[in-house]
mmCIF file with all atom_site columns, C-alpha atoms in Angstrom:
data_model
loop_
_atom_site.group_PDB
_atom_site.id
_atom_site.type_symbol
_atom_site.label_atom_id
_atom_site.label_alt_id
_atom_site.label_comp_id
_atom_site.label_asym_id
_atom_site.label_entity_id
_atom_site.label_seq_id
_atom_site.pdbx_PDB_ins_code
_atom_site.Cartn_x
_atom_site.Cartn_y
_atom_site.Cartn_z
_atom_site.occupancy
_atom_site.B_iso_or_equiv
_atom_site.pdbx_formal_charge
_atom_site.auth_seq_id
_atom_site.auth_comp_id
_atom_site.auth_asym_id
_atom_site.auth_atom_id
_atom_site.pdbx_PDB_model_num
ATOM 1   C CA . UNK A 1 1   ? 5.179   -79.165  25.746 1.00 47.00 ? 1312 UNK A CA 1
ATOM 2   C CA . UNK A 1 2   ? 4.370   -75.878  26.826 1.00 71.00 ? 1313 UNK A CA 1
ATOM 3   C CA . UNK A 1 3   ? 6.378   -73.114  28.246 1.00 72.00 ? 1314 UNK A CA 1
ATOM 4   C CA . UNK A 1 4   ? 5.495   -74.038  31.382 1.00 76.00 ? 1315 UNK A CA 1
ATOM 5   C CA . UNK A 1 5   ? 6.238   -77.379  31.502 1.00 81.00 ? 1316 UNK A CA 1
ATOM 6   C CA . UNK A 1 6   ? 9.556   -76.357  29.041 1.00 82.00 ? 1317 UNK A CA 1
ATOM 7   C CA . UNK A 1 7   ? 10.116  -74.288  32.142 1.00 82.00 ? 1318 UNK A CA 1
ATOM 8   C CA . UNK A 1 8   ? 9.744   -77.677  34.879 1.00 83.00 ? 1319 UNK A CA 1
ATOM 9   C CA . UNK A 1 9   ? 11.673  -79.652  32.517 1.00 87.00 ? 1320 UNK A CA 1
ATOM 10  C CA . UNK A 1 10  ? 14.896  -77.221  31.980 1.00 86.00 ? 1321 UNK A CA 1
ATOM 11  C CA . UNK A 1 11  ? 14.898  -76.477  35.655 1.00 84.00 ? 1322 UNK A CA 1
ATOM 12  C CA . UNK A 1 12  ? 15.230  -80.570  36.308 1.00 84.00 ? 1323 UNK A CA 1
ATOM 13  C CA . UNK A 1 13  ? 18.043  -80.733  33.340 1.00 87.00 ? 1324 UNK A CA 1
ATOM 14  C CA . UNK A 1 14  ? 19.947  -77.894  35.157 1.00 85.00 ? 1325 UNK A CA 1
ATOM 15  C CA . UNK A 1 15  ? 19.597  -79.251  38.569 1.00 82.00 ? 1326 UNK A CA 1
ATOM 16  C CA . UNK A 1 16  ? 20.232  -83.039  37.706 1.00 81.00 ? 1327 UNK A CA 1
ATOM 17  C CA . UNK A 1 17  ? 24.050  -83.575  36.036 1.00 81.00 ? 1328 UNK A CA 1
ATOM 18  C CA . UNK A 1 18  ? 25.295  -86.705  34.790 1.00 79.00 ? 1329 UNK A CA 1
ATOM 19  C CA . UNK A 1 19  ? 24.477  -88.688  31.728 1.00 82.00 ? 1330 UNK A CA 1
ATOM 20  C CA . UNK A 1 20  ? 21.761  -91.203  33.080 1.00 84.00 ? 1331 UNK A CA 1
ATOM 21  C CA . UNK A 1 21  ? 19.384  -88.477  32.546 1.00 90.00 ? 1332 UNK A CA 1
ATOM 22  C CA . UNK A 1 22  ? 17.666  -88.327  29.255 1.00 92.00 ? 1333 UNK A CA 1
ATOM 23  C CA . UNK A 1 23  ? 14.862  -86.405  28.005 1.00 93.00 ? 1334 UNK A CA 1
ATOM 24  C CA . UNK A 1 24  ? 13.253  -86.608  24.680 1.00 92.00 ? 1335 UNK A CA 1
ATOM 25  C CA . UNK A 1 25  ? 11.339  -83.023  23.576 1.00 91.00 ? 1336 UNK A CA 1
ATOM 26  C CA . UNK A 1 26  ? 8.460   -83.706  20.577 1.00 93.00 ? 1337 UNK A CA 1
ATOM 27  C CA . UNK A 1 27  ? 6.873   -81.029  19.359 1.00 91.00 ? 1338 UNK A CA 1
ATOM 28  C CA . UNK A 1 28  ? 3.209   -80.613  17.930 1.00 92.00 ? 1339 UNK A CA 1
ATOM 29  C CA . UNK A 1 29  ? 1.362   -78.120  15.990 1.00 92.00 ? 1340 UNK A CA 1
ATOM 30  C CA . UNK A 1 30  ? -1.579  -77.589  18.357 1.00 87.00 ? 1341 UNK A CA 1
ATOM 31  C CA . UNK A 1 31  ? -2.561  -74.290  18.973 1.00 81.00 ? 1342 UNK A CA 1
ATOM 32  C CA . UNK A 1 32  ? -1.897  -71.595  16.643 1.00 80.00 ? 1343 UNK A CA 1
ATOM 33  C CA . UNK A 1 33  ? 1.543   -70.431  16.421 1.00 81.00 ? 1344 UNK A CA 1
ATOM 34  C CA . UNK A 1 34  ? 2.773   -73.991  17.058 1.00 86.00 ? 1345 UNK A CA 1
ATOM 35  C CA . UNK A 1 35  ? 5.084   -74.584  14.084 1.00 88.00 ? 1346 UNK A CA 1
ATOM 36  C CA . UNK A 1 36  ? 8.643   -75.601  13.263 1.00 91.00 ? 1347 UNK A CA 1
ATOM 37  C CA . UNK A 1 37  ? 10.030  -72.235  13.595 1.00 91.00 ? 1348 UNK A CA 1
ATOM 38  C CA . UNK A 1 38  ? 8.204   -71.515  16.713 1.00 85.00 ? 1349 UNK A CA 1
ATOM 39  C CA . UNK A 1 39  ? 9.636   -75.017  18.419 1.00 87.00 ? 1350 UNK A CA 1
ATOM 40  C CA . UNK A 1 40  ? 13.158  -74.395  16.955 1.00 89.00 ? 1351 UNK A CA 1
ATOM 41  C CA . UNK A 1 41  ? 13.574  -70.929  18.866 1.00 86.00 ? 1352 UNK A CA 1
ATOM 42  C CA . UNK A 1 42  ? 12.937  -72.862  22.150 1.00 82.00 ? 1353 UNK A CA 1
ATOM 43  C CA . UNK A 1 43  ? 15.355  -76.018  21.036 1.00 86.00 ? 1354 UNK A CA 1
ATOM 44  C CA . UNK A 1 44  ? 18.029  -73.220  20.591 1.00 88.00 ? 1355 UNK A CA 1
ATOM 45  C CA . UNK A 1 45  ? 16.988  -71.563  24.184 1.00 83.00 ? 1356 UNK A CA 1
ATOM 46  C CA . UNK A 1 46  ? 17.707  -75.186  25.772 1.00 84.00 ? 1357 UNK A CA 1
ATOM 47  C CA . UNK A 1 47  ? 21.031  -76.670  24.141 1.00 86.00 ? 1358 UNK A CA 1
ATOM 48  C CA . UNK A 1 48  ? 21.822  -79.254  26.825 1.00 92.00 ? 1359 UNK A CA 1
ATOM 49  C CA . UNK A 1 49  ? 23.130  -82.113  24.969 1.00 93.00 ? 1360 UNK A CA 1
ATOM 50  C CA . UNK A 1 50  ? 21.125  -84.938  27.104 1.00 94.00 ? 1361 UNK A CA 1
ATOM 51  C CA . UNK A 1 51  ? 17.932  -83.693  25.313 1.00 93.00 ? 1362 UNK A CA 1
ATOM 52  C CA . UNK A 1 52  ? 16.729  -84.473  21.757 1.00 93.00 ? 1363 UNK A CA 1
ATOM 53  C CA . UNK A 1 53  ? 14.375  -82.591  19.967 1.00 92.00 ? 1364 UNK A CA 1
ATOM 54  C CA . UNK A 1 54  ? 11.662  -83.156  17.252 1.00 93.00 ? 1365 UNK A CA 1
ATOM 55  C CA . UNK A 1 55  ? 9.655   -82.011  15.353 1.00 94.00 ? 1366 UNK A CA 1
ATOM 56  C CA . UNK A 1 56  ? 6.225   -83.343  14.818 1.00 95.00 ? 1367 UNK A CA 1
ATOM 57  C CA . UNK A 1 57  ? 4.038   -82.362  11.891 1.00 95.00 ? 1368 UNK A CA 1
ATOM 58  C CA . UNK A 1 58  ? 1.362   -84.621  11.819 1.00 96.00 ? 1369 UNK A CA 1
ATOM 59  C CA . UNK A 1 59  ? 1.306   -85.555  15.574 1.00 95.00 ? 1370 UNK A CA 1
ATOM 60  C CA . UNK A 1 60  ? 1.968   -89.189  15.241 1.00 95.00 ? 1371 UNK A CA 1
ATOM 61  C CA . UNK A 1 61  ? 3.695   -89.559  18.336 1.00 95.00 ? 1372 UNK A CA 1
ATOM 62  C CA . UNK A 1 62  ? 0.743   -87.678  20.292 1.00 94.00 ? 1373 UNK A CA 1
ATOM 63  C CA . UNK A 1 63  ? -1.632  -89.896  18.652 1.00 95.00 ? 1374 UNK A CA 1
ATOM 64  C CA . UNK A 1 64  ? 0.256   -92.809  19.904 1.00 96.00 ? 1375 UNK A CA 1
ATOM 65  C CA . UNK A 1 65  ? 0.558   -91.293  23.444 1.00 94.00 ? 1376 UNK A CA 1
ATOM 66  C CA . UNK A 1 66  ? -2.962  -90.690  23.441 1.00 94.00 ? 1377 UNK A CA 1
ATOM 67  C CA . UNK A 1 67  ? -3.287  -94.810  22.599 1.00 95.00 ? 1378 UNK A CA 1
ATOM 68  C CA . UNK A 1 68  ? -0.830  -95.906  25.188 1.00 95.00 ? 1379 UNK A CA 1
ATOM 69  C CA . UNK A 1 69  ? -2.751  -94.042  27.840 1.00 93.00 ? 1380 UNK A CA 1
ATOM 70  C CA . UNK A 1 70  ? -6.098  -93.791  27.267 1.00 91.00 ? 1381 UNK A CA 1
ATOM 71  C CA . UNK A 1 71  ? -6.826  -90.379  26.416 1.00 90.00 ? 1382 UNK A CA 1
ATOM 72  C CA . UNK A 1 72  ? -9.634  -89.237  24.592 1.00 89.00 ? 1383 UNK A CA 1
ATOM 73  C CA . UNK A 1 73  ? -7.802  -87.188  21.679 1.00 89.00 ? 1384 UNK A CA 1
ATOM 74  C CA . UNK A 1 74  ? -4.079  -86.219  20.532 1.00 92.00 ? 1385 UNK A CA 1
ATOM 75  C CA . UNK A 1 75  ? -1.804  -86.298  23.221 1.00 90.00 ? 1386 UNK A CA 1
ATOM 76  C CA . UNK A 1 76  ? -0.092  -83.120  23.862 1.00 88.00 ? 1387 UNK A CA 1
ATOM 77  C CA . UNK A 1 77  ? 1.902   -81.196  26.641 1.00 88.00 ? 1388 UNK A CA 1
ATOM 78  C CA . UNK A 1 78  ? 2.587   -84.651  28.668 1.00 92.00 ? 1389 UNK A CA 1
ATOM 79  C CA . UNK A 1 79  ? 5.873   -85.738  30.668 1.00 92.00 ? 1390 UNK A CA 1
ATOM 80  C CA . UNK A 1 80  ? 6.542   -89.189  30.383 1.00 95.00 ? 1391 UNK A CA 1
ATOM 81  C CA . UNK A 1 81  ? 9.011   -90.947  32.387 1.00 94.00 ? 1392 UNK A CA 1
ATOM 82  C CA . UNK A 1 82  ? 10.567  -94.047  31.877 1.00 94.00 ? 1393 UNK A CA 1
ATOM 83  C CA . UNK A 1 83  ? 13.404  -96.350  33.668 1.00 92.00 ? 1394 UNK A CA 1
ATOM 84  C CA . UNK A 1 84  ? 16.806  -96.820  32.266 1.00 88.00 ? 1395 UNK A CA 1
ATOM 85  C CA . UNK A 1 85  ? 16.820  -99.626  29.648 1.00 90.00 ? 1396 UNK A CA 1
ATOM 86  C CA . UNK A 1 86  ? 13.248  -99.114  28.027 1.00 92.00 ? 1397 UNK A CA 1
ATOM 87  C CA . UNK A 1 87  ? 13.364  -99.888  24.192 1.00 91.00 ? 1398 UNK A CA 1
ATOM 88  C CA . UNK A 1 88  ? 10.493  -99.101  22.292 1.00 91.00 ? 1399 UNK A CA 1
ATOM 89  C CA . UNK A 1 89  ? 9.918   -102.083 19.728 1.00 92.00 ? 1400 UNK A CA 1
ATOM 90  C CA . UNK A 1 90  ? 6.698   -102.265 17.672 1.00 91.00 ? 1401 UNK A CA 1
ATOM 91  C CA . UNK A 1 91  ? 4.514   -99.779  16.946 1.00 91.00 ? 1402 UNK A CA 1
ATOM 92  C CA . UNK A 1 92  ? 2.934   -99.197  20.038 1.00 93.00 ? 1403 UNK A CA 1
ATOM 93  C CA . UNK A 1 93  ? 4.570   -96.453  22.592 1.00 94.00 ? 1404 UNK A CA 1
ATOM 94  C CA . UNK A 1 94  ? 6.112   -98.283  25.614 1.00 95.00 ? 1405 UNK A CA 1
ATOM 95  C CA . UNK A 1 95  ? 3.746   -97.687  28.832 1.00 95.00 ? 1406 UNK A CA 1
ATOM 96  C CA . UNK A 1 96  ? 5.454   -95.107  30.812 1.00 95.00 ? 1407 UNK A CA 1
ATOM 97  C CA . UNK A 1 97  ? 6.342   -95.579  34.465 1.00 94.00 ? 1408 UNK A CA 1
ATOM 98  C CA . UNK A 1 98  ? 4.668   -92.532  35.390 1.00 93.00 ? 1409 UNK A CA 1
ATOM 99  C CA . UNK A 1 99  ? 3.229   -89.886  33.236 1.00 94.00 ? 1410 UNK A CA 1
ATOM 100 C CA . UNK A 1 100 ? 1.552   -86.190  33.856 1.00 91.00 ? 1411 UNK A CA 1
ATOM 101 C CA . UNK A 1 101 ? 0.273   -83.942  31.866 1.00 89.00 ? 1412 UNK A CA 1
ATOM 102 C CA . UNK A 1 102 ? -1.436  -80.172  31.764 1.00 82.00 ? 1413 UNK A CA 1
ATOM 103 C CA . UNK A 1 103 ? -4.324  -81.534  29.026 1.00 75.00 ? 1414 UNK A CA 1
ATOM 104 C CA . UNK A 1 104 ? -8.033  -79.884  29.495 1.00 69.00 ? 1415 UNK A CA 1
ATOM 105 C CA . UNK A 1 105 ? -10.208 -82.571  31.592 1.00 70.00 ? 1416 UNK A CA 1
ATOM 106 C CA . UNK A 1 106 ? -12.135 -83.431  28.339 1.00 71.00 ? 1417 UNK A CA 1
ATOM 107 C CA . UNK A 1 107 ? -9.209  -85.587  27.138 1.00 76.00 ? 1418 UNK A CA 1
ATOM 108 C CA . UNK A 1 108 ? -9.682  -87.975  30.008 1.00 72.00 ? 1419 UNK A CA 1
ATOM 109 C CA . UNK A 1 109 ? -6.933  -86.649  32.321 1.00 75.00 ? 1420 UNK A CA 1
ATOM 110 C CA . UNK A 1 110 ? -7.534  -86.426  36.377 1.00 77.00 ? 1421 UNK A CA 1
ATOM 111 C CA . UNK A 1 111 ? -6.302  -84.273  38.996 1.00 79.00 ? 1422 UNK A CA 1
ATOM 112 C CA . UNK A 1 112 ? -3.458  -87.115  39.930 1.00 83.00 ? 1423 UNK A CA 1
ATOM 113 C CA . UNK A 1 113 ? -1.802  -87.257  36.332 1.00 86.00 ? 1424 UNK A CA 1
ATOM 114 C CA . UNK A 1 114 ? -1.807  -83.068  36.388 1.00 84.00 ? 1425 UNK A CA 1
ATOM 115 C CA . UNK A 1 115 ? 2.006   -81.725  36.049 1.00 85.00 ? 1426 UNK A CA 1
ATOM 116 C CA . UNK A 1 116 ? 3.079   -81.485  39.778 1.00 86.00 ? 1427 UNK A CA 1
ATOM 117 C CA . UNK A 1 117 ? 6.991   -80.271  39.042 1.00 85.00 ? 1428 UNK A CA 1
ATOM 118 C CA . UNK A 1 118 ? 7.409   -81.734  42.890 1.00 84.00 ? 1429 UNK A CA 1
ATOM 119 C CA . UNK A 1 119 ? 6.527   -85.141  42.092 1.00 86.00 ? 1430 UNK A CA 1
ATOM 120 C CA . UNK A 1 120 ? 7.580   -85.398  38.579 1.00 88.00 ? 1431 UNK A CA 1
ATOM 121 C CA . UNK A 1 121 ? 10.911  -84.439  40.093 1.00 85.00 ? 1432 UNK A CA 1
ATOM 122 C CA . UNK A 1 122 ? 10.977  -86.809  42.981 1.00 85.00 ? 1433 UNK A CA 1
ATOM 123 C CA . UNK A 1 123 ? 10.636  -89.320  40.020 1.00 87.00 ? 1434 UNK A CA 1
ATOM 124 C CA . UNK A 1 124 ? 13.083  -88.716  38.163 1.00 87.00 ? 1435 UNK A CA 1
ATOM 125 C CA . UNK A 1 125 ? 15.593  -88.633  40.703 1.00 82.00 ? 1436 UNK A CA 1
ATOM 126 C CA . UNK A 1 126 ? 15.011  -91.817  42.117 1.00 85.00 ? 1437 UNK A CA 1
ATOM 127 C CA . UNK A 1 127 ? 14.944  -93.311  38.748 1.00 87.00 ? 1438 UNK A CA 1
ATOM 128 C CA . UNK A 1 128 ? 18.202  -91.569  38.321 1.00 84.00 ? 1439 UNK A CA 1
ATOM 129 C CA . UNK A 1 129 ? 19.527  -92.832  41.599 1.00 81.00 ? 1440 UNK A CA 1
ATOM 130 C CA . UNK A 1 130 ? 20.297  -89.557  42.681 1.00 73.00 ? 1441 UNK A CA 1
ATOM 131 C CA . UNK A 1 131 ? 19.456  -87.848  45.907 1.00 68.00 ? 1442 UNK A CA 1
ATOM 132 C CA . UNK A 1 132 ? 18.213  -84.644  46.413 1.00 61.00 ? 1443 UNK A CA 1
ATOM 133 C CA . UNK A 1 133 ? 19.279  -82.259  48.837 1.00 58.00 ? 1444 UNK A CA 1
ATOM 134 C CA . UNK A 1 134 ? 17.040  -79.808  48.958 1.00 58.00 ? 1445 UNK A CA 1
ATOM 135 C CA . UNK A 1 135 ? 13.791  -80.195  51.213 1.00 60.00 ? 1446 UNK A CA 1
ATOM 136 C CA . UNK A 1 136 ? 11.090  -81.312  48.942 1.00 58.00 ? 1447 UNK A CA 1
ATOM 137 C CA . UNK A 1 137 ? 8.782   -78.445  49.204 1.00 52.00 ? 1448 UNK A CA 1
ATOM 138 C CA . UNK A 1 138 ? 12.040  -75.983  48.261 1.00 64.00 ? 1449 UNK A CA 1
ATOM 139 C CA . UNK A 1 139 ? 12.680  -78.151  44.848 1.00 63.00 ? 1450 UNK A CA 1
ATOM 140 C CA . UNK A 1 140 ? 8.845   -77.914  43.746 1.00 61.00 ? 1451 UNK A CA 1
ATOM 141 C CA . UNK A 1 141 ? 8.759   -74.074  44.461 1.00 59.00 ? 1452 UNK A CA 1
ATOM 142 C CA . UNK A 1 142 ? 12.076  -73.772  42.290 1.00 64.00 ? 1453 UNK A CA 1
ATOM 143 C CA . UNK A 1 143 ? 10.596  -75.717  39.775 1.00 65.00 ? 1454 UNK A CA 1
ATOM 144 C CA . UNK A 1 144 ? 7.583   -73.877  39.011 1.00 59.00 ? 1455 UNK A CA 1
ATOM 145 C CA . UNK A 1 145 ? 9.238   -70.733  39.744 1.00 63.00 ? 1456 UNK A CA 1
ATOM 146 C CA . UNK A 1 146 ? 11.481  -71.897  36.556 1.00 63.00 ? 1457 UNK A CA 1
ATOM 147 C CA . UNK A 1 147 ? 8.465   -72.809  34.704 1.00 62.00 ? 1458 UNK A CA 1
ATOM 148 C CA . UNK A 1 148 ? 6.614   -69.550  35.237 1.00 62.00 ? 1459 UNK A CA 1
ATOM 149 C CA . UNK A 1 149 ? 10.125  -67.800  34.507 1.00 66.00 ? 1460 UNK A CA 1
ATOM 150 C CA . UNK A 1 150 ? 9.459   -69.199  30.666 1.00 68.00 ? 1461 UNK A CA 1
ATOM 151 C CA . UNK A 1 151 ? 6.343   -68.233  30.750 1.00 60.00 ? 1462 UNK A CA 1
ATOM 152 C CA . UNK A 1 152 ? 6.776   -64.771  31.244 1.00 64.00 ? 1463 UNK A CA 1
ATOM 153 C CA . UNK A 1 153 ? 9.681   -65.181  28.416 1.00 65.00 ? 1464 UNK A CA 1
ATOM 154 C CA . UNK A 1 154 ? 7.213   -65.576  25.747 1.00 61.00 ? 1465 UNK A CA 1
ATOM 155 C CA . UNK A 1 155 ? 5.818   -62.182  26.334 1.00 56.00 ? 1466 UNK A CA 1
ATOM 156 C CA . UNK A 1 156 ? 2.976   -61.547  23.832 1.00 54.00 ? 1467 UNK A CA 1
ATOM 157 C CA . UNK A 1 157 ? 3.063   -65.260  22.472 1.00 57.00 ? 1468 UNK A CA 1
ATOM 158 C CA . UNK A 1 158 ? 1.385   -65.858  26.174 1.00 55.00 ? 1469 UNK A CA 1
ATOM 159 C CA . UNK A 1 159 ? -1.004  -63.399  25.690 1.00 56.00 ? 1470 UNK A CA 1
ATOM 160 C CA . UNK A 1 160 ? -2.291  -64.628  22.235 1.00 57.00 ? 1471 UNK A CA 1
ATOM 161 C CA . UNK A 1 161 ? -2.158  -67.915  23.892 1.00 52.00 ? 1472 UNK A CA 1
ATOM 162 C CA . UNK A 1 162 ? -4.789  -66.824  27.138 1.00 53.00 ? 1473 UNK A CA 1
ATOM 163 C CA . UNK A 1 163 ? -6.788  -64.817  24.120 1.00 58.00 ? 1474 UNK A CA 1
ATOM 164 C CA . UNK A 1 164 ? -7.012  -68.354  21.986 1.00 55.00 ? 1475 UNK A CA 1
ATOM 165 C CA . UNK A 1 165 ? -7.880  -70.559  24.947 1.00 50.00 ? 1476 UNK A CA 1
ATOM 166 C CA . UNK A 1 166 ? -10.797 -68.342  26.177 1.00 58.00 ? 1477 UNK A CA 1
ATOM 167 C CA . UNK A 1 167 ? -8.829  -66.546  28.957 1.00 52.00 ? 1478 UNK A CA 1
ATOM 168 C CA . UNK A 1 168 ? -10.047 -62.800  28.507 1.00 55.00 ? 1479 UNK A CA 1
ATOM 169 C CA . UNK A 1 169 ? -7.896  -61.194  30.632 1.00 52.00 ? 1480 UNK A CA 1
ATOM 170 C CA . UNK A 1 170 ? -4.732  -59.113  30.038 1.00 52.00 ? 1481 UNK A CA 1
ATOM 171 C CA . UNK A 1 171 ? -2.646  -60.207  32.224 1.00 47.00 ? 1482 UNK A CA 1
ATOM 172 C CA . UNK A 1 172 ? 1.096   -58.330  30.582 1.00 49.00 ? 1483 UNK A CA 1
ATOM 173 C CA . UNK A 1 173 ? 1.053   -56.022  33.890 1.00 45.00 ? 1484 UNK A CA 1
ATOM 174 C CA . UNK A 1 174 ? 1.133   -58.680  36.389 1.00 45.00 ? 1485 UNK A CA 1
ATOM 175 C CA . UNK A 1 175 ? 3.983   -60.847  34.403 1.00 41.00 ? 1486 UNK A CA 1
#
């Protein structure tokens, strides 16, 4: 997951109380930097007891992801939402009910599976029964707002990501 998404994800956790809301946090080595230490400063930034956290070494679990839904390689920074009740049996990853994800296009991805913190929201709380009372468009704008918030958190750990994905541009003034 990146910081980003991290972002989305806390801001749902911290909107939505109760304990029929679960969220499981698996994390891959897959851009430089990515590493157990890295992952365990962000586990210990996000200590809300509904969320489990792992560690992922050899990316198993993306590599299943990427079976379950199709994608061309490793699956990686994807939000995966299932009912209540799903037990995964077997050793294939249960099909999600919905899934997004913030992947490059060459991994097979489309523009409606892209991380929309509006809809992935709307989601989850239906599947969580709950209603929410803020006006749609308010709840997506808090969303990302929280997920560019941990963005700008990382501080140079952003910039050496923009530098490694081909993103040439400073960009420390503007965050």
């Amino acid at each position: 997951m990146c910081m980003y998404g991290h972002g989305v994800v806390r801001g749902m956790f911290e909107t939505i109380d109760g304990e029929n809301l679960r969220g499981f946090a698996v994390w891959l080595p897959m851009m430089s930097g990515d590493d157990a230490e890295a992952a365990q400063k962000v586990v210990d930034a996000f200590p809300d007891p509904r969320v489990s956290h792992a560690w992922d070494p050899n990316r198993v679990l993306g590599d299943l992801a990427a079976q379950c839904l199709g994608l061309a390689k490793t699956g990686w920074d994807l939000y995966l939402v299932y009912p209540a009740g799903v037990v995964w049996e077997g050793d294939a990853l249960p099909t999600p009910e919905l899934w997004m994800a913030q992947l490059p296009s060459e991994q097979g991805i489309g523009e409606q599976t892209l991380l929309d913190p509006g809809r992935l929201a709307a989601e989850v709380y239906r599947m969580t029964g709950r209603e929410e009372n803020r006006d749609a468009v308010d709840l997506k704008l808090s969303l990302h707002a929280r997920g560019l918030m941990e963005v700008r958190n990382t501080g140079e750990a952003f910039q050496a990501f923009l530098t490694e994905v081909g993103f040439d541009q400073d960009l420390g003034a503007s965050c």
